[in-house]
Coordinates of C-alpha atoms in Angstrom, one line a residue:
Chain A
M69 CA -0.1 -0.2 -0.2
T70 CA 2.4 2.7 -1.1
S71 CA -0.4 5.4 -1.1
T72 CA 0.5 7.4 1.8
N73 CA 2.3 9.6 -1.6
P74 CA -0.4 11.3 -2.3
T75 CA -1.3 12.3 1.4
L76 CA 3.4 13.4 1.0
N77 CA 4.4 14.9 -1.4
P78 CA 2.3 18.1 -1.6
V79 CA 2.5 19.0 2.4
G80 CA 6.4 19.3 0.6
G81 CA 5.0 21.6 -2.4
A82 CA 2.3 23.3 0.2
D83 CA 4.2 24.9 1.6
A84 CA 5.5 27.3 -1.7
P85 CA 2.7 28.5 -2.2
P86 CA 2.1 31.5 0.2
A87 CA 5.3 33.1 0.3
G88 CA 4.2 33.1 -4.2
P89 CA 1.0 34.8 -3.8
R90 CA 2.0 38.1 -3.0
A91 CA 4.3 38.5 -5.7
A92 CA 2.0 37.3 -8.3
R93 CA -1.2 39.1 -10.6
R94 CA -3.9 38.1 -8.4
S95 CA -6.4 37.0 -10.4
S96 CA -3.2 34.1 -12.2
S97 CA -3.4 33.0 -8.9
R98 CA -6.7 32.5 -7.7
A99 CA -7.2 30.7 -10.5
A100 CA -4.3 28.3 -9.7
E101 CA -5.6 28.7 -6.9
A102 CA -8.4 26.3 -7.9
R103 CA -6.8 24.3 -10.1
R104 CA -4.8 23.4 -7.3
K105 CA -8.0 22.6 -5.7
W106 CA -9.3 20.2 -8.8
Y107 CA -5.9 18.4 -8.1
E108 CA -5.9 18.0 -5.1
I109 CA -10.0 16.3 -4.6
I110 CA -8.8 14.2 -8.0
G111 CA -6.4 12.8 -6.7
L112 CA -7.4 12.5 -2.8
T113 CA -10.3 10.6 -4.0
T114 CA -9.5 8.8 -6.9
P115 CA -7.3 5.6 -5.2
A116 CA -10.1 5.7 -3.2
I117 CA -13.8 5.3 -6.2
V118 CA -11.2 3.5 -7.8
V119 CA -10.8 0.3 -5.4
Y120 CA -14.6 1.1 -3.8
V121 CA -15.8 1.0 -7.3
M122 CA -14.2 -1.9 -8.7
F123 CA -14.6 -4.1 -5.4
V124 CA -18.4 -2.8 -4.8
L125 CA -20.2 -2.1 -8.1
V126 CA -17.9 -4.0 -11.0
P127 CA -19.5 -6.7 -9.3
M128 CA -22.6 -6.7 -9.3
G129 CA -22.7 -4.8 -13.1
F130 CA -21.3 -8.1 -13.8
A131 CA -23.6 -11.2 -12.5
V132 CA -26.3 -9.8 -13.6
Y133 CA -24.3 -10.6 -17.1
Y134 CA -23.0 -13.8 -16.5
S135 CA -27.2 -14.9 -14.7
L136 CA -28.3 -14.9 -18.8
F137 CA -26.3 -17.3 -19.5
R138 CA -25.6 -21.2 -18.3
W139 CA -21.7 -21.4 -17.7
R140 CA -19.7 -23.5 -16.5
G141 CA -17.2 -20.4 -16.1
V142 CA -14.6 -22.0 -18.2
G143 CA -13.5 -19.6 -20.8
P144 CA -16.2 -16.3 -22.0
P145 CA -19.8 -17.0 -21.6
T146 CA -21.0 -17.8 -25.0
E147 CA -24.3 -19.9 -23.9
F148 CA -27.0 -17.6 -23.7
V149 CA -30.3 -19.4 -21.9
G150 CA -32.3 -15.3 -20.5
L151 CA -33.7 -15.5 -17.9
D152 CA -34.5 -19.6 -17.3
N153 CA -32.1 -19.6 -14.7
Y154 CA -34.0 -17.5 -12.6
V155 CA -37.2 -19.1 -13.6
L156 CA -35.1 -22.0 -12.3
A157 CA -34.0 -21.3 -10.0
F158 CA -38.1 -20.1 -8.9
Q159 CA -38.7 -24.3 -8.8
D160 CA -35.8 -25.5 -7.1
P161 CA -38.6 -26.4 -4.2
I162 CA -34.6 -26.4 -2.3
F163 CA -34.1 -22.3 -2.8
L164 CA -37.8 -22.2 -2.3
D165 CA -36.7 -23.4 1.6
A166 CA -33.4 -21.4 1.6
L167 CA -35.5 -19.0 1.3
R168 CA -37.9 -19.7 3.8
N169 CA -35.3 -20.0 6.4
N170 CA -34.4 -16.7 5.3
A171 CA -37.6 -14.8 6.5
I172 CA -37.3 -16.6 9.2
I173 CA -34.3 -15.6 10.3
V174 CA -35.6 -11.7 9.2
V175 CA -38.8 -12.4 11.7
G176 CA -36.6 -14.9 14.4
S177 CA -33.5 -12.5 15.2
L178 CA -36.4 -9.4 15.1
V179 CA -38.3 -10.6 17.7
I180 CA -35.9 -12.4 20.0
Q181 CA -33.1 -10.8 20.1
G182 CA -35.4 -6.7 19.9
P183 CA -36.2 -7.8 23.7
I184 CA -33.6 -10.0 24.9
A185 CA -31.3 -6.8 23.4
L186 CA -33.1 -3.8 25.5
G187 CA -34.2 -6.3 29.2
V188 CA -30.1 -6.4 29.2
A189 CA -29.5 -2.9 27.5
L190 CA -31.8 -0.6 30.2
L191 CA -29.7 -3.7 33.2
L192 CA -26.9 -2.9 31.7
N193 CA -27.7 0.6 32.0
R194 CA -28.2 0.8 35.9
R195 CA -25.5 2.7 37.7
F196 CA -23.5 -0.5 39.4
R197 CA -20.6 -1.5 40.6
G198 CA -18.8 -4.0 38.0
R199 CA -20.9 -2.9 35.3
T200 CA -17.5 -2.7 33.0
G201 CA -17.0 -6.1 33.8
F202 CA -20.5 -7.9 33.0
R203 CA -20.6 -5.4 30.1
L204 CA -17.1 -6.8 28.3
L205 CA -18.4 -10.0 28.9
V206 CA -22.2 -9.5 27.2
F207 CA -20.3 -8.5 23.8
V208 CA -17.2 -11.3 23.4
P209 CA -20.2 -13.8 21.5
Y210 CA -20.3 -10.8 19.1
V211 CA -16.3 -10.5 18.5
L212 CA -16.4 -14.0 17.8
A213 CA -15.5 -15.0 15.0
E214 CA -18.1 -16.9 12.8
V215 CA -16.2 -19.2 12.4
T216 CA -14.8 -20.0 15.7
V217 CA -19.5 -19.6 17.7
G218 CA -19.9 -22.0 14.1
I219 CA -17.8 -24.6 15.7
M220 CA -18.2 -24.3 18.9
W221 CA -22.1 -24.9 18.9
K222 CA -21.6 -27.9 16.3
L223 CA -19.9 -29.2 19.0
L224 CA -21.9 -28.7 21.9
L225 CA -24.9 -29.6 20.0
T226 CA -23.9 -33.0 18.6
G227 CA -25.4 -35.6 20.0
G228 CA -25.1 -37.0 23.9
G229 CA -23.1 -33.8 23.4
T230 CA -22.7 -31.2 26.3
V231 CA -26.5 -29.3 25.8
D232 CA -28.0 -33.0 25.7
A233 CA -26.1 -33.7 28.7
L234 CA -27.0 -30.6 30.4
L235 CA -30.6 -31.0 30.0
R236 CA -30.3 -35.0 31.0
S237 CA -28.8 -34.0 33.8
L238 CA -31.6 -30.7 34.4
G239 CA -34.3 -34.1 34.3
L240 CA -35.2 -32.2 30.9
G241 CA -34.4 -34.8 29.0
G242 CA -37.8 -35.1 27.0
L243 CA -36.5 -31.7 25.4
V244 CA -33.5 -33.9 23.9
Q245 CA -33.6 -33.5 19.6
A246 CA -31.1 -34.5 17.1
W247 CA -30.8 -31.0 17.4
L248 CA -28.2 -30.5 13.2
A249 CA -29.5 -33.7 12.3
D250 CA -33.7 -34.1 12.1
L251 CA -35.2 -31.7 9.2
D252 CA -37.8 -29.2 11.5
V253 CA -35.1 -28.4 14.2
V254 CA -32.3 -27.4 12.8
I255 CA -33.6 -23.8 11.6
W256 CA -34.4 -23.5 15.0
T257 CA -31.2 -24.3 16.4
L258 CA -29.0 -22.4 13.7
L259 CA -31.6 -19.8 14.8
F260 CA -30.4 -20.4 18.5
V261 CA -27.1 -20.1 17.6
L262 CA -27.4 -16.6 15.2
T263 CA -29.3 -15.2 18.7
W264 CA -26.5 -16.2 20.6
K265 CA -23.7 -14.4 18.8
Y266 CA -25.3 -11.1 17.5
V267 CA -27.2 -10.4 20.4
G268 CA -24.8 -8.4 21.3
F269 CA -24.3 -6.2 18.9
A270 CA -28.0 -5.2 19.2
I271 CA -27.0 -4.6 23.3
I272 CA -24.1 -1.9 21.7
L273 CA -26.3 -0.7 19.8
L274 CA -29.1 0.2 22.7
L275 CA -26.7 1.3 25.7
A276 CA -24.9 3.4 23.1
G277 CA -28.7 5.1 23.0
L278 CA -29.6 5.2 25.9
S279 CA -26.1 6.5 27.0
N280 CA -27.4 10.0 24.3
V281 CA -30.5 9.9 26.2
P282 CA -30.1 13.0 28.9
P283 CA -29.4 12.9 32.8
E284 CA -31.6 15.1 33.6
L285 CA -35.2 13.8 32.2
T286 CA -34.5 10.6 34.2
E287 CA -33.9 13.0 37.1
A288 CA -36.6 15.2 36.8
A289 CA -38.9 12.2 36.7
A290 CA -37.1 10.9 40.2
I291 CA -38.1 13.5 41.0
D292 CA -41.3 13.6 40.1
G293 CA -42.4 10.7 42.4
A294 CA -42.0 7.4 38.9
T295 CA -41.1 3.9 40.0
W296 CA -37.6 3.5 37.5
W297 CA -39.7 0.9 35.8
Q298 CA -41.9 3.8 34.5
T299 CA -38.8 6.2 34.2
Q300 CA -37.8 3.6 31.4
R301 CA -41.3 3.4 30.4
H302 CA -42.7 6.4 29.2
V303 CA -38.9 8.9 29.2
T304 CA -36.0 6.1 28.1
L305 CA -38.1 4.3 26.0
P306 CA -39.5 6.5 23.5
L307 CA -36.2 8.3 22.9
L308 CA -34.4 5.1 21.8
G309 CA -37.3 4.9 18.4
P310 CA -34.4 6.0 15.8
T311 CA -31.6 3.1 17.6
I312 CA -33.6 1.2 17.4
R313 CA -34.7 1.4 14.1
I314 CA -31.3 1.3 12.8
W315 CA -30.8 -1.9 14.4
M316 CA -33.6 -3.7 12.9
F317 CA -32.6 -2.4 10.0
L318 CA -28.6 -3.4 10.7
S319 CA -30.9 -7.1 11.0
M320 CA -32.3 -7.6 9.1
I321 CA -29.3 -6.6 5.9
G322 CA -27.2 -8.9 8.0
S323 CA -29.7 -12.2 8.2
L324 CA -30.2 -12.2 4.7
Q325 CA -27.6 -12.3 3.8
V326 CA -26.8 -14.4 6.2
F327 CA -23.8 -17.2 5.8
D328 CA -20.5 -18.3 7.9
V329 CA -22.8 -19.4 10.4
I330 CA -25.1 -21.4 9.1
W331 CA -22.1 -22.4 6.4
V332 CA -20.5 -24.5 9.4
T333 CA -22.7 -24.7 12.2
S334 CA -24.7 -27.1 10.0
V335 CA -24.3 -29.9 7.8
P336 CA -24.0 -30.7 4.3
A337 CA -26.5 -33.1 3.8
V338 CA -28.5 -31.5 6.5
R339 CA -27.9 -27.7 3.5
S340 CA -28.7 -29.4 0.4
L341 CA -32.1 -30.7 1.5
G342 CA -32.4 -27.6 1.9
A343 CA -33.7 -27.4 5.6
S344 CA -30.4 -25.4 7.1
A345 CA -29.9 -23.8 4.0
T346 CA -30.0 -19.8 2.9
M347 CA -29.6 -17.9 -0.3
A348 CA -26.4 -17.1 0.3
T349 CA -24.8 -20.9 1.5
Y350 CA -27.3 -22.3 -1.7
M351 CA -25.5 -19.3 -3.8
V352 CA -21.8 -20.8 -3.6
D353 CA -23.2 -23.8 -3.2
N354 CA -24.8 -23.5 -6.5
G355 CA -22.2 -21.7 -7.9
F356 CA -18.7 -22.4 -6.6
F357 CA -18.9 -25.8 -5.8
A358 CA -21.0 -26.9 -8.1
R359 CA -19.7 -24.9 -10.7
L360 CA -23.2 -23.6 -12.0
W361 CA -21.4 -20.5 -12.2
G362 CA -24.5 -18.6 -14.2
Y363 CA -27.1 -20.7 -12.1
G364 CA -24.7 -18.9 -8.8
N365 CA -25.6 -15.9 -10.3
A366 CA -29.0 -15.4 -10.8
V367 CA -28.8 -16.4 -7.0
A368 CA -26.3 -13.8 -6.3
V369 CA -29.0 -11.6 -8.7
I370 CA -32.5 -11.9 -6.9
L371 CA -30.2 -12.3 -2.7
F372 CA -28.8 -9.2 -4.5
V373 CA -32.9 -7.6 -5.6
I374 CA -34.5 -8.3 -2.6
S375 CA -31.7 -6.8 0.3
F376 CA -32.1 -3.1 -2.1
V377 CA -35.7 -4.0 -2.0
A378 CA -35.8 -4.8 1.9
A379 CA -33.4 -2.0 2.8
L380 CA -35.3 0.5 0.4
L381 CA -38.7 0.1 1.6
F382 CA -37.3 0.3 5.3
Q383 CA -35.4 3.1 4.6
R384 CA -39.2 4.9 2.8
F385 CA -40.7 3.6 6.3
L386 CA -38.4 4.5 8.5
L387 CA -38.4 8.4 7.0
R388 CA -42.1 8.1 7.0
R389 CA -42.1 7.0 10.9
D390 CA -39.7 9.7 11.1
I391 CA -42.0 12.9 9.2
E392 CA -45.1 11.6 11.7
G393 CA -43.4 11.9 14.6
A394 CA -42.2 15.4 13.5
I395 CA -45.1 16.2 12.1
T396 CA -47.0 15.3 16.2
G397 CA -44.6 16.2 18.0
R398 CA -45.0 19.6 16.7
A399 CA -48.6 19.2 17.0
N400 CA -48.0 18.9 20.7
Chain B
M255 CA -16.1 1.4 36.7
A256 CA -17.4 3.6 40.6
V257 CA -14.1 4.6 42.3
H258 CA -16.2 7.7 43.8
P259 CA -17.0 7.3 47.1
V260 CA -19.9 9.5 46.2
P261 CA -22.6 7.3 46.1
S262 CA -25.2 6.4 42.9
P263 CA -28.6 7.3 42.5
S264 CA -30.2 4.9 42.4
S265 CA -29.0 2.2 45.3
S266 CA -29.5 4.9 47.8
G267 CA -32.8 5.5 46.6
R268 CA -35.6 4.1 49.5
P269 CA -38.0 2.3 47.8
I270 CA -35.6 0.3 45.6
A271 CA -33.1 -1.4 48.3
W272 CA -33.9 -5.0 47.1
S273 CA -32.8 -4.3 42.9
T274 CA -29.0 -3.9 44.2
P275 CA -28.9 -8.3 43.9
L276 CA -31.3 -8.6 41.7
T277 CA -29.0 -6.4 39.6
Y278 CA -26.3 -8.7 39.9
V279 CA -28.7 -11.8 39.9
L280 CA -29.9 -10.5 36.9
A281 CA -26.8 -10.4 35.1
L282 CA -24.7 -12.4 36.5
A283 CA -27.2 -14.8 34.6
V284 CA -27.1 -12.8 31.4
A285 CA -23.3 -12.8 31.5
A286 CA -23.3 -17.1 31.7
V287 CA -25.1 -17.0 28.9
S288 CA -23.2 -15.3 26.6
I289 CA -19.4 -16.4 27.7
A290 CA -20.1 -19.8 29.2
P291 CA -19.8 -21.7 25.5
V292 CA -16.7 -19.8 25.9
V293 CA -15.2 -21.2 27.9
Y294 CA -16.6 -24.8 28.1
V295 CA -14.4 -24.9 25.1
I296 CA -11.1 -23.0 27.1
V297 CA -11.7 -25.4 29.7
G298 CA -12.6 -28.8 27.3
G299 CA -9.4 -28.0 25.4
F300 CA -7.1 -29.3 28.2
R301 CA -9.5 -33.0 28.9
T302 CA -8.5 -35.6 26.4
T303 CA -11.6 -36.9 24.0
P304 CA -12.3 -41.1 25.2
Q305 CA -12.8 -38.0 29.3
I306 CA -15.2 -35.2 27.2
I307 CA -17.9 -38.7 25.3
A308 CA -17.5 -40.6 28.8
D309 CA -18.8 -37.6 30.2
P310 CA -19.6 -33.9 28.1
A311 CA -20.3 -32.0 31.0
G312 CA -17.5 -32.7 33.3
L313 CA -14.1 -31.4 34.1
P314 CA -10.7 -32.0 33.3
D315 CA -9.1 -35.3 35.2
P316 CA -6.6 -34.6 35.3
W317 CA -5.8 -31.2 33.6
V318 CA -3.4 -32.6 30.4
W319 CA -1.9 -29.6 28.1
D320 CA -0.8 -32.0 25.3
N321 CA -3.7 -31.1 22.9
Y322 CA -2.8 -26.8 23.6
A323 CA 0.6 -28.5 22.4
R324 CA -0.3 -30.3 20.1
V325 CA -1.2 -27.3 18.2
L326 CA 0.9 -24.9 19.0
T327 CA 3.4 -27.2 17.7
Q328 CA 2.3 -29.3 15.2
S329 CA -0.3 -27.7 13.3
D330 CA -0.1 -24.2 10.5
F331 CA -1.3 -23.0 13.0
W332 CA 1.6 -20.1 12.9
Q333 CA 1.8 -19.6 9.2
Q334 CA -2.2 -18.9 9.4
A335 CA -1.9 -16.5 12.3
F336 CA 0.9 -15.7 10.3
N337 CA -1.8 -14.9 7.6
S338 CA -4.4 -13.6 9.4
A339 CA -1.9 -11.1 10.8
V340 CA -0.8 -10.1 7.7
I341 CA -4.6 -10.1 5.7
A342 CA -5.6 -8.1 8.4
L343 CA -2.4 -5.2 8.8
G344 CA -2.6 -4.7 5.1
T345 CA -7.6 -3.8 4.8
T346 CA -6.5 -1.4 7.9
L347 CA -3.9 0.0 6.2
G348 CA -5.3 0.3 3.1
V349 CA -8.3 1.0 4.8
V350 CA -7.4 3.9 7.2
V351 CA -5.3 5.8 4.5
L352 CA -7.8 5.2 1.4
G353 CA -10.4 6.3 3.8
V354 CA -8.5 9.1 5.9
C355 CA -7.5 11.1 2.0
A356 CA -11.8 10.6 0.8
A357 CA -13.0 11.0 4.5
F358 CA -10.7 14.5 4.2
V359 CA -12.3 16.2 0.7
L360 CA -15.4 15.1 1.6
A361 CA -15.6 18.0 5.5
R362 CA -13.5 20.1 4.6
Y363 CA -13.9 21.0 0.8
T364 CA -16.2 22.4 -0.9
F365 CA -17.6 21.8 -4.1
R366 CA -20.1 20.8 -6.6
G367 CA -20.9 17.6 -6.1
R368 CA -20.0 16.7 -2.5
E369 CA -22.9 15.6 -1.9
G370 CA -23.4 13.0 -4.0
L371 CA -20.1 11.9 -4.2
Y372 CA -21.1 11.1 0.2
T373 CA -23.9 9.4 -1.3
F374 CA -22.3 7.7 -3.8
F375 CA -19.9 6.0 -0.5
T376 CA -23.2 5.3 2.1
L377 CA -24.7 3.8 -0.8
G378 CA -23.0 0.9 0.0
L379 CA -23.9 0.5 3.6
L380 CA -27.1 -0.4 1.5
F381 CA -25.3 -2.8 -0.7
P382 CA -25.5 -6.7 0.3
A383 CA -21.2 -8.1 0.2
G384 CA -22.6 -11.2 0.1
A385 CA -24.4 -11.0 -2.6
A386 CA -20.8 -10.1 -5.3
I387 CA -18.8 -12.9 -3.2
L388 CA -19.4 -15.1 -7.0
P389 CA -18.6 -11.9 -9.6
L390 CA -16.1 -11.2 -7.3
Y391 CA -14.4 -14.4 -7.4
L392 CA -14.1 -14.1 -11.5
M393 CA -13.2 -11.4 -11.8
L394 CA -10.2 -11.6 -9.4
R395 CA -9.6 -15.0 -11.2
D396 CA -9.5 -12.6 -14.1
L397 CA -7.5 -10.5 -13.0
N398 CA -4.7 -13.1 -11.6
L399 CA -5.2 -12.3 -8.6
I400 CA -6.6 -15.4 -6.6
N401 CA -4.1 -17.1 -4.3
S402 CA -3.0 -13.9 -2.9
Y403 CA -3.0 -12.2 0.0
Y404 CA -4.9 -9.2 -2.6
A405 CA -7.3 -10.8 -3.4
V406 CA -8.2 -10.8 -0.2
I407 CA -7.6 -7.0 1.4
L408 CA -8.5 -5.4 -1.6
P409 CA -12.5 -6.1 -1.6
Q410 CA -12.1 -5.9 2.4
V411 CA -10.6 -2.3 2.3
A412 CA -13.4 -1.5 -1.0
F413 CA -16.5 -2.9 1.6
Q414 CA -15.3 -1.0 4.8
L415 CA -14.9 1.5 3.4
P416 CA -18.1 3.2 3.2
L417 CA -18.4 2.7 7.1
T418 CA -15.0 4.3 7.9
I419 CA -16.0 7.7 5.6
V420 CA -19.3 7.9 7.3
I421 CA -17.3 7.3 10.9
L422 CA -14.6 9.8 10.5
R423 CA -16.5 12.7 7.7
P424 CA -18.3 14.1 11.2
F425 CA -15.6 14.1 12.7
L426 CA -12.5 15.8 10.4
S427 CA -14.9 18.5 9.8
A428 CA -15.9 19.4 13.9
V429 CA -12.7 20.7 13.4
P430 CA -12.7 24.5 14.1
R431 CA -12.1 26.0 10.7
E432 CA -10.1 29.2 12.9
L433 CA -7.6 26.1 13.0
E434 CA -7.2 25.8 9.0
D435 CA -7.3 30.1 8.8
A436 CA -4.3 29.5 12.0
A437 CA -2.8 26.8 9.1
A438 CA -2.6 28.7 6.3
I439 CA -1.2 32.0 8.1
D440 CA 1.3 30.2 9.1
G441 CA 2.4 29.0 5.7
A442 CA 0.7 25.4 5.4
G443 CA -0.9 24.4 2.7
R444 CA -5.2 22.2 3.4
L445 CA -2.5 18.8 3.0
G446 CA -0.2 20.7 6.0
F447 CA -3.2 21.4 7.4
L448 CA -4.3 17.0 7.4
W449 CA -1.4 16.3 8.0
R450 CA -0.1 18.0 10.9
I451 CA -2.8 19.3 12.5
L452 CA -6.6 17.7 11.7
L453 CA -4.9 14.1 11.8
P454 CA -3.3 13.8 15.5
L455 CA -6.6 15.1 16.3
S456 CA -8.4 13.1 14.7
R457 CA -6.7 9.6 17.0
P458 CA -9.5 8.7 18.7
A459 CA -11.2 8.1 15.1
L460 CA -8.5 7.7 13.3
V461 CA -8.1 4.7 16.2
T462 CA -11.8 3.3 16.2
V463 CA -11.9 2.9 11.7
G464 CA -8.7 1.1 11.8
V465 CA -9.7 -1.5 15.0
L466 CA -13.5 -2.3 12.8
A467 CA -11.6 -3.1 9.9
F468 CA -9.2 -5.5 11.5
V469 CA -11.3 -6.9 13.3
A470 CA -13.9 -7.6 10.8
S471 CA -10.8 -9.5 8.9
W472 CA -9.4 -10.8 11.0
N473 CA -12.2 -12.4 12.3
A474 CA -13.8 -12.8 7.4
F475 CA -14.9 -16.3 6.4
L476 CA -16.7 -16.0 3.2
L477 CA -13.9 -14.3 1.1
P478 CA -10.9 -16.3 2.5
L479 CA -12.6 -19.8 1.9
L480 CA -13.5 -18.6 -2.2
V481 CA -9.9 -16.8 -3.1
L482 CA -7.4 -18.8 -0.4
G483 CA -7.0 -22.8 -2.9
D484 CA -3.2 -22.5 -1.8
A485 CA -3.5 -24.5 2.0
E486 CA -0.2 -22.5 2.6
L487 CA -2.7 -18.6 2.8
H488 CA -5.3 -19.5 4.3
T489 CA -6.2 -18.0 8.0
L490 CA -7.0 -18.7 11.3
P491 CA -10.6 -18.8 10.4
L492 CA -10.5 -21.6 7.7
G493 CA -7.8 -23.7 9.7
V494 CA -10.2 -23.9 12.4
Q495 CA -13.1 -24.6 10.3
N496 CA -10.6 -27.3 8.0
F497 CA -9.3 -29.2 11.5
S498 CA -12.4 -29.5 12.5
S499 CA -13.9 -31.1 8.8
Q500 CA -10.2 -32.8 9.3
Y501 CA -9.9 -34.6 12.6
T502 CA -13.7 -35.3 13.7
S503 CA -12.7 -37.6 16.2
D504 CA -10.9 -35.7 17.5
T505 CA -13.2 -33.5 19.6
A506 CA -10.2 -31.9 22.1
G507 CA -7.9 -31.1 19.0
I508 CA -10.1 -29.4 18.2
L509 CA -11.2 -27.5 21.5
A510 CA -7.8 -26.3 21.6
F511 CA -7.7 -25.0 18.3
T512 CA -10.3 -23.2 18.6
S513 CA -9.2 -21.9 22.4
L514 CA -6.3 -20.8 20.8
A515 CA -7.7 -19.4 17.3
M516 CA -10.3 -16.9 19.6
L517 CA -7.6 -15.8 21.8
P518 CA -6.6 -13.1 19.8
A519 CA -9.8 -12.5 19.4
L520 CA -10.2 -12.0 22.3
L521 CA -7.4 -9.9 24.1
F522 CA -7.6 -7.3 20.5
F523 CA -11.2 -7.2 22.4
T524 CA -10.1 -6.6 25.5
F525 CA -8.1 -4.2 25.2
A526 CA -9.5 -2.2 22.1
E527 CA -13.5 -2.7 23.1
K528 CA -13.6 1.1 23.6
Q529 CA -13.1 2.0 20.0
I530 CA -15.0 -1.1 19.3
V531 CA -18.0 0.1 20.7
G532 CA -17.3 3.4 20.0
G533 CA -17.1 3.4 16.6
L534 CA -20.8 1.3 16.5
Q535 CA -21.5 4.4 18.6
G536 CA -20.4 6.1 16.3
A537 CA -21.8 4.8 13.1
V538 CA -25.4 4.9 15.1
K539 CA -25.3 8.6 16.3
G540 CA -23.6 9.4 13.0

């Protein structure tokens, strides 16, 4: 990465001009200054723009192109099939399972993580000795690599493994399942693992939101005789709205693309039957490993369109909510 | 931690005297759920596989160091840790340098199309990065970059740029205009101002974006999985995954390898917790 140069070089050069302008005619120095400014703007932004366009935007364009071909990835794509790959995807029951699983994960993450995170964040927002330490521990799962988490839970959840032994010792042996092998159970097991991994992220965001709530407001409520619970319910929670919506947005986009934890935790055989597949694992299984590149790229485009439309709808929904809030706020 | 002798308001309130013990009980329960599996994995690495099979939830008896010693001496652990470090450092450097340059222009220059350019970058936050992985692989293949560090570093820099710019821009524009004028009077150009005044002032923000980029890169799995086929180049997440699928019957070995692989992340997090949390909070407020 030698790109430090654009910053370093002009520093020396920048020292020169202030001595010059005095002598130079005003108009030409102003033109030179304007030109210099544009050189700087272009020189400083170009590397970022090039890398960003090349590795984020261009590939997605190629995906649309490749998705129109039947192509095994060798040589240039030649067998144009139009929208056949898209039709095939929506006719494949495994892909429809993957879609359903993504829907379960999107909704499940919001419904389960939201209340848990809110409760924990309110708890850890109270003042008590050792609070910092507790916060640190609660964030641990979020910082661990997805792969680590996946392998960890895979070992814990194997048949006759630790989770089973623990349940039996608690007299809950009846609850024991083939957590990762039962086709009807596996998606819920994975949802549990995802919840364990990502609820810390929601807690971090909510604690940030809580730290923005002015203490004067809660103190005023306390002086007016409100209990802790009433204060949270009527003062703190309403102020958390924007933070909660941002978390919902990030959680939704993450759930639609989820790959690592699913890939590592679930057994390939179960995944290939659709029970634990998501759009992303389906895409990688078919496109990369089965070398159906045209088909895989079609799935990529579907995944992209679904995520992007969801993002735009959410933004629109967000915006409307906030505008309404502003209006009612003013009316009061 | 509250070291000051001033009693905290919530504990001094009379009607909720019962609530402090309850707070601790709940906090302990939450903390236990968060770290019990992690502790289990680390402790499990000190047992033997027969011990684990006989009693999955038991403690080591006796404690054996063999698994950890085996991973540290025999496997490719060190090579993978080295690869992870090179890729994560390269990514961090690239993100910070490119991000600072772009955010500086977006924060302190007035020109036509500035807001458009900013929106263009923030669009990347909406972009589902995972969706583009297949065409990205094809492009890297055509560029002959597969099986090189660059195949991971360059895309990671690109995907990390939007968040970096979103976090850095407000920091860089918050520095008062007067400082820039003063610097100009002292003979520093805009770039001299960036290098000598702006960057030292925004060091906390730089650390934050650097830490976020480093952790994201250190934990990355999907991109390395596709573009680093060569085992010599494997990063730790790929190593852990391979080890666990190759030696399925060596449960104790897998536990030890997994523990050692997550140790750097845990240590790093303990030291950089403020920056990580601060960065995420900054992103939310932005």
